[in-house]
């Protein structure tokens, strides 16, 4: 039986691991990131993949850095036939990539060669794409540059955000890997080199990308907000304090005002002038406060027409 090491960390990866077990593959170890402190109280929390592995009764290994010789040797000693990764979060040393006889494959949440990197789902939505997808690919010692095995396209709907697309792409990746694995094990799969002329990147989201620039169009800011929802969340500045903007809606209003200026208030929205068009803020989180709807926020005299988001 083919011995598989599965490497993954977030909730995106858990259904893929579960599929491997349900299909009868021998998962000799699950490798995931170490437990980390989470939330204001810094509670040590296991990764979703670790929790899934424990439910499935699988051995778990949590190396701090696989480049560490001792940690790398532990994985090499498992003598796996195939490594399957899905959003693991560490770069695999070339020695590890070359060790399994069937190689190392990755479930990547984009249609490569588009959006190589750690935030392909966020970036596709922020860029206003109408579709993205999943690629099963061979891993090499360059970022997401290996040969493509199979791909599937997944539409991005107007109301989709990063959270909803994570769920959709996780299911698509699970199903695509289920279809693809038999050919990989049999050695009959395709290997399609990536077109280097079409490569784009989706680096991990920076703090600067989270900040709203109100001089951009309403459509661009709408895409930014949903591309950063529900994490890490877009933000703006109001009266000197940061304010998270959890959700917005496009608005057909016409108004005259400078970019970032409040041009109207409704029962459940704050209307803001952008560089092109009006955007309705419907869910927000003032500094030091809980997440709330605009309707809740507007119960107090906190904002009025003419005020300015910086």
CSV table of C-alpha atoms in Angstrom, one decimal:
chain,number,residue,atom,x,y,z
A,1,UNK,CA,0.0,0.0,0.0
A,2,UNK,CA,1.2,3.5,-0.8
A,3,UNK,CA,2.5,5.3,2.3
A,4,UNK,CA,1.5,9.0,2.4
A,5,UNK,CA,2.6,11.8,4.6
A,6,UNK,CA,0.0,14.6,4.7
A,7,UNK,CA,1.1,18.1,5.4
A,8,UNK,CA,-1.4,20.9,6.1
A,9,UNK,CA,-2.5,23.4,8.7
A,10,UNK,CA,-5.7,25.4,8.3
A,11,UNK,CA,-9.3,24.4,8.0
A,12,UNK,CA,-8.9,24.4,4.2
A,13,UNK,CA,-6.7,21.3,4.5
A,14,UNK,CA,-8.8,19.2,6.9
A,15,UNK,CA,-11.4,17.8,4.4
A,16,UNK,CA,-8.5,16.8,2.1
A,17,UNK,CA,-6.9,14.8,4.9
A,18,UNK,CA,-10.3,13.2,5.8
A,19,UNK,CA,-10.8,12.1,2.2
A,20,UNK,CA,-7.4,10.3,2.1
A,21,UNK,CA,-8.5,8.2,5.2
A,22,UNK,CA,-12.0,7.6,3.9
A,23,UNK,CA,-10.5,6.4,0.6
A,24,UNK,CA,-8.3,3.9,2.4
A,25,UNK,CA,-4.9,5.4,1.8
A,26,UNK,CA,-2.3,4.7,4.4
A,27,UNK,CA,-1.5,8.1,6.0
A,28,UNK,CA,1.7,7.3,8.1
A,29,UNK,CA,1.9,10.7,9.6
A,30,UNK,CA,0.2,14.1,9.6
A,31,UNK,CA,2.7,17.0,9.7
A,32,UNK,CA,1.3,20.4,10.8
A,33,UNK,CA,2.4,23.6,12.4
A,34,UNK,CA,3.0,23.8,16.2
A,35,UNK,CA,0.2,24.9,18.5
A,36,UNK,CA,0.0,28.7,18.7
A,37,UNK,CA,-1.4,31.2,21.2
A,38,UNK,CA,-4.7,32.5,19.8
A,39,UNK,CA,-6.9,35.5,20.9
A,40,UNK,CA,-6.5,38.1,23.5
A,41,UNK,CA,-6.1,35.5,26.2
A,42,UNK,CA,-3.3,33.8,24.2
A,43,UNK,CA,-4.8,30.3,24.6
A,44,UNK,CA,-2.6,27.6,23.1
A,45,UNK,CA,-4.6,26.2,20.2
A,46,UNK,CA,-4.1,23.3,17.9
A,47,UNK,CA,-4.3,23.7,14.1
A,48,UNK,CA,-7.5,22.5,12.4
A,49,UNK,CA,-5.5,19.7,10.7
A,50,UNK,CA,-4.1,18.5,14.1
A,51,UNK,CA,-7.7,18.4,15.5
A,52,UNK,CA,-8.8,16.4,12.4
A,53,UNK,CA,-5.9,14.0,12.6
A,54,UNK,CA,-6.6,13.3,16.3
A,55,UNK,CA,-10.3,12.6,15.4
A,56,UNK,CA,-9.0,10.2,12.8
A,57,UNK,CA,-6.5,8.5,15.1
A,58,UNK,CA,-3.5,9.5,13.0
A,59,UNK,CA,0.0,10.2,14.4
A,60,UNK,CA,0.8,13.9,14.4
A,61,UNK,CA,4.2,15.7,14.0
A,62,UNK,CA,4.6,19.4,14.6
A,63,UNK,CA,8.1,20.6,13.6
A,64,UNK,CA,9.0,24.2,14.3
A,65,UNK,CA,11.1,24.4,11.1
A,66,UNK,CA,11.6,21.5,8.7
A,67,UNK,CA,15.0,22.9,7.8
A,68,UNK,CA,16.2,21.9,11.2
A,69,UNK,CA,18.2,18.7,10.6
A,70,UNK,CA,16.7,16.7,13.4
A,71,UNK,CA,13.1,17.6,12.5
A,72,UNK,CA,13.8,16.9,8.8
A,73,UNK,CA,15.3,13.5,9.6
A,74,UNK,CA,12.2,12.5,11.6
A,75,UNK,CA,10.1,13.0,8.5
A,76,UNK,CA,12.6,11.3,6.2
A,77,UNK,CA,12.7,8.3,8.5
A,78,UNK,CA,9.0,7.7,7.8
A,79,UNK,CA,10.0,6.5,4.4
A,80,UNK,CA,6.9,7.6,2.6
A,81,UNK,CA,6.1,6.9,-1.0
A,82,UNK,CA,4.3,10.2,-1.5
A,83,UNK,CA,4.0,13.6,0.2
A,84,UNK,CA,0.7,15.4,-0.1
A,85,UNK,CA,0.6,19.1,1.1
A,86,UNK,CA,-2.3,21.5,1.3
A,87,UNK,CA,-1.6,24.9,2.8
A,88,UNK,CA,1.1,23.6,5.1
A,89,UNK,CA,2.8,27.0,5.7
A,90,UNK,CA,6.5,26.0,5.5
A,91,UNK,CA,8.9,25.6,2.6
A,92,UNK,CA,9.9,22.0,2.2
A,93,UNK,CA,13.7,21.3,1.9
A,94,UNK,CA,14.7,19.9,-1.5
A,95,UNK,CA,16.0,16.8,0.3
A,96,UNK,CA,12.5,16.0,1.5
A,97,UNK,CA,10.9,16.8,-1.9
A,98,UNK,CA,13.2,14.3,-3.6
A,99,UNK,CA,12.9,11.5,-1.1
A,100,UNK,CA,9.5,9.9,-1.9
A,101,UNK,CA,9.5,7.7,-4.9
A,102,UNK,CA,6.3,9.2,-6.2
A,103,UNK,CA,7.4,12.7,-5.3
A,104,UNK,CA,5.7,15.5,-3.4
A,105,UNK,CA,2.4,17.1,-4.6
A,106,UNK,CA,0.6,20.2,-3.5
A,107,UNK,CA,-3.1,21.2,-3.5
A,108,UNK,CA,-2.8,24.9,-4.4
A,109,UNK,CA,-5.8,27.2,-4.4
A,110,UNK,CA,-5.4,28.9,-7.7
A,111,UNK,CA,-5.2,28.2,-11.4
A,112,UNK,CA,-1.4,28.2,-11.7
A,113,UNK,CA,0.6,29.8,-13.0
A,114,UNK,CA,-1.6,32.6,-11.7
A,115,UNK,CA,-1.3,33.5,-8.0
A,116,UNK,CA,1.7,31.6,-6.8
A,117,UNK,CA,2.3,32.3,-3.1
A,118,UNK,CA,0.6,32.2,0.3
A,119,UNK,CA,-2.6,34.3,-0.3
A,120,UNK,CA,-4.1,33.2,-3.7
A,121,UNK,CA,-7.7,33.3,-2.5
A,122,UNK,CA,-7.4,36.7,-0.9
A,123,UNK,CA,-5.7,38.1,-3.9
A,124,UNK,CA,-8.1,36.7,-6.6
A,125,UNK,CA,-11.0,38.3,-4.8
A,126,UNK,CA,-9.3,41.6,-4.2
A,127,UNK,CA,-8.4,41.7,-7.9
A,128,UNK,CA,-12.1,41.3,-8.7
A,129,UNK,CA,-11.7,38.0,-10.5
A,130,UNK,CA,-14.8,36.1,-11.6
A,131,UNK,CA,-13.2,32.7,-11.2
A,132,UNK,CA,-10.3,30.9,-9.6
A,133,UNK,CA,-9.7,27.3,-9.0
A,134,UNK,CA,-7.4,24.5,-7.6
A,135,UNK,CA,-4.3,23.0,-9.0
A,136,UNK,CA,-2.7,19.7,-8.2
A,137,UNK,CA,1.0,20.1,-8.9
A,138,UNK,CA,4.4,18.6,-8.3
A,139,UNK,CA,6.5,20.5,-5.8
A,140,UNK,CA,9.9,21.8,-6.6
A,141,UNK,CA,12.3,24.0,-4.7
A,142,UNK,CA,10.8,27.1,-6.2
A,143,UNK,CA,7.6,28.7,-5.0
A,144,UNK,CA,4.6,26.9,-6.6
A,145,UNK,CA,6.6,26.4,-9.8
A,146,UNK,CA,6.3,22.7,-10.3
A,147,UNK,CA,4.5,20.9,-13.2
A,148,UNK,CA,0.7,20.9,-13.2
A,149,UNK,CA,-1.1,17.6,-12.9
A,150,UNK,CA,-4.7,18.6,-12.9
A,151,UNK,CA,-6.8,21.7,-12.4
A,152,UNK,CA,-10.5,22.6,-11.8
A,153,UNK,CA,-12.1,26.0,-12.1
A,154,UNK,CA,-14.4,27.5,-9.4
A,155,UNK,CA,-16.6,30.6,-10.0
A,156,UNK,CA,-16.3,33.6,-7.6
A,157,UNK,CA,-19.8,35.0,-7.1
A,158,UNK,CA,-20.4,38.7,-6.4
A,159,UNK,CA,-21.1,38.1,-2.7
A,160,UNK,CA,-18.3,35.6,-2.1
A,161,UNK,CA,-15.6,36.5,0.3
A,162,UNK,CA,-12.3,34.8,1.3
A,163,UNK,CA,-14.1,32.7,3.9
A,164,UNK,CA,-16.7,31.3,1.5
A,165,UNK,CA,-14.1,30.7,-1.2
A,166,UNK,CA,-11.9,28.8,1.3
A,167,UNK,CA,-14.8,26.5,1.9
A,168,UNK,CA,-15.6,26.1,-1.8
A,169,UNK,CA,-12.0,25.5,-2.9
A,170,UNK,CA,-11.4,23.1,0.0
A,171,UNK,CA,-14.2,20.9,-1.3
A,172,UNK,CA,-13.0,21.3,-4.9
A,173,UNK,CA,-9.4,20.4,-3.9
A,174,UNK,CA,-10.6,17.4,-2.0
A,175,UNK,CA,-12.6,16.1,-5.0
A,176,UNK,CA,-9.9,16.9,-7.5
A,177,UNK,CA,-7.2,15.1,-5.4
A,178,UNK,CA,-9.6,12.1,-5.0
A,179,UNK,CA,-9.8,11.9,-8.8
A,180,UNK,CA,-6.1,12.5,-9.5
A,181,UNK,CA,-4.4,10.3,-6.9
A,182,UNK,CA,-4.9,7.0,-8.7
A,183,UNK,CA,-3.1,8.2,-11.8
A,184,UNK,CA,-0.2,9.6,-9.7
A,185,UNK,CA,0.2,6.3,-7.9
A,186,UNK,CA,0.0,4.4,-11.2
A,187,UNK,CA,2.4,6.8,-12.9
A,188,UNK,CA,0.0,7.6,-15.7
A,189,UNK,CA,-0.7,11.2,-14.8
A,190,UNK,CA,0.0,14.2,-17.0
A,191,UNK,CA,2.9,16.7,-16.2
A,192,UNK,CA,2.3,20.1,-17.7
A,193,UNK,CA,5.1,22.7,-17.3
A,194,UNK,CA,3.9,26.1,-16.2
A,195,UNK,CA,4.1,29.0,-18.7
A,196,UNK,CA,6.6,31.3,-17.0
A,197,UNK,CA,5.3,34.2,-19.1
A,198,UNK,CA,1.9,34.0,-17.3
A,199,UNK,CA,3.2,33.8,-13.7
A,200,UNK,CA,1.6,36.2,-11.1
A,201,UNK,CA,2.1,36.2,-7.4
A,202,UNK,CA,-0.1,36.4,-4.3
A,203,UNK,CA,2.2,37.1,-1.4
A,204,UNK,CA,1.0,36.9,2.2
A,205,UNK,CA,-1.2,39.9,3.0
A,206,UNK,CA,0.7,42.9,4.3
A,207,UNK,CA,-0.7,45.5,6.7
A,208,UNK,CA,-0.6,48.1,4.0
A,209,UNK,CA,-3.0,46.0,1.8
A,210,UNK,CA,-5.5,46.0,4.7
A,211,UNK,CA,-5.8,49.7,4.8
A,212,UNK,CA,-8.6,51.2,2.7
A,213,UNK,CA,-7.6,53.9,0.2
A,214,UNK,CA,-10.8,55.9,-0.3
A,215,UNK,CA,-9.5,57.4,-3.5
A,216,UNK,CA,-10.0,54.1,-5.2
A,217,UNK,CA,-13.3,53.2,-6.8
A,218,UNK,CA,-16.2,51.8,-4.8
A,219,UNK,CA,-15.9,48.5,-6.8
A,220,UNK,CA,-12.2,48.2,-5.9
A,221,UNK,CA,-12.8,48.9,-2.2
A,222,UNK,CA,-15.7,46.5,-2.1
A,223,UNK,CA,-13.4,43.8,-3.5
A,224,UNK,CA,-10.8,44.6,-1.0
A,225,UNK,CA,-13.2,44.3,1.9
A,226,UNK,CA,-14.6,41.0,0.8
A,227,UNK,CA,-11.1,39.7,-0.1
A,228,UNK,CA,-10.0,40.4,3.5
A,229,UNK,CA,-13.2,39.0,5.1
A,230,UNK,CA,-13.2,37.3,7.6
A,231,UNK,CA,-9.5,37.7,8.0
A,232,UNK,CA,-7.4,39.7,8.4
A,233,UNK,CA,-10.1,42.4,7.8
A,234,UNK,CA,-9.8,45.7,6.0
A,235,UNK,CA,-9.5,48.9,8.1
A,236,UNK,CA,-9.7,52.7,7.9
A,237,UNK,CA,-9.1,55.5,10.3
A,238,UNK,CA,-11.8,57.7,11.9
A,239,UNK,CA,-11.1,60.5,14.4
A,240,UNK,CA,-7.6,59.2,14.8
A,241,UNK,CA,-8.5,55.6,15.6
A,242,UNK,CA,-8.4,52.5,13.5
A,243,UNK,CA,-11.8,51.1,12.5
A,244,UNK,CA,-12.2,47.6,11.0
A,245,UNK,CA,-14.6,47.5,8.0
A,246,UNK,CA,-16.1,44.0,8.0
A,247,UNK,CA,-18.6,44.4,5.2
A,248,UNK,CA,-19.7,46.9,2.6
A,249,UNK,CA,-22.2,47.0,-0.3
A,250,UNK,CA,-22.1,48.9,-3.5
A,251,UNK,CA,-24.6,51.8,-3.6
A,252,UNK,CA,-26.2,53.5,-6.5
A,253,UNK,CA,-26.3,56.9,-4.9
A,254,UNK,CA,-24.7,59.9,-6.5
A,255,UNK,CA,-23.1,62.5,-4.3
A,256,UNK,CA,-20.4,65.1,-4.3
A,257,UNK,CA,-17.7,65.0,-1.7
A,258,UNK,CA,-14.1,64.2,-1.3
A,259,UNK,CA,-12.9,60.6,-1.1
A,260,UNK,CA,-13.6,59.1,2.3
A,261,UNK,CA,-16.3,61.7,3.2
A,262,UNK,CA,-19.6,60.5,4.7
A,263,UNK,CA,-22.2,61.6,2.3
A,264,UNK,CA,-25.3,60.1,3.9
A,265,UNK,CA,-26.7,57.9,6.6
A,266,UNK,CA,-29.5,55.4,6.3
A,267,UNK,CA,-31.1,53.1,8.9
A,268,UNK,CA,-28.5,50.4,8.3
A,269,UNK,CA,-25.6,51.9,6.4
A,270,UNK,CA,-23.0,54.7,6.3
A,271,UNK,CA,-22.6,56.0,2.8
A,272,UNK,CA,-19.1,57.0,1.9
A,273,UNK,CA,-17.8,58.8,-1.2
A,274,UNK,CA,-14.9,57.1,-3.0
A,275,UNK,CA,-12.7,58.0,-5.9
A,276,UNK,CA,-15.5,56.7,-8.1
A,277,UNK,CA,-19.0,56.0,-6.7
A,278,UNK,CA,-20.5,55.6,-3.3
A,279,UNK,CA,-19.9,52.7,-1.0
A,280,UNK,CA,-22.2,51.6,1.9
A,281,UNK,CA,-20.5,50.4,5.1
A,282,UNK,CA,-22.9,47.9,6.7
A,283,UNK,CA,-20.7,46.2,9.3
A,284,UNK,CA,-17.8,47.6,11.2
A,285,UNK,CA,-15.7,47.5,14.4
A,286,UNK,CA,-14.6,50.6,16.2
A,287,UNK,CA,-11.2,50.5,18.0
A,288,UNK,CA,-11.6,48.6,21.3
A,289,UNK,CA,-15.2,47.7,20.6
A,290,UNK,CA,-17.0,44.6,19.3
A,291,UNK,CA,-17.9,43.9,15.7
A,292,UNK,CA,-21.3,45.4,15.0
A,293,UNK,CA,-23.7,46.3,12.2
A,294,UNK,CA,-23.9,49.9,11.0
A,295,UNK,CA,-27.4,50.0,12.3
A,296,UNK,CA,-26.1,49.3,15.9
A,297,UNK,CA,-23.3,51.8,15.5
A,298,UNK,CA,-25.7,54.5,14.3
A,299,UNK,CA,-27.8,54.3,17.5
A,300,UNK,CA,-25.4,56.8,19.1
A,301,UNK,CA,-24.3,60.3,17.8
A,302,UNK,CA,-20.9,58.9,16.7
A,303,UNK,CA,-20.9,60.0,13.0
A,304,UNK,CA,-22.6,62.4,10.7
A,305,UNK,CA,-22.7,63.5,7.1
A,306,UNK,CA,-19.6,65.5,6.3
A,307,UNK,CA,-17.3,63.5,8.6
A,308,UNK,CA,-14.2,62.0,7.0
A,309,UNK,CA,-12.5,58.6,7.0
A,310,UNK,CA,-8.8,59.2,6.6
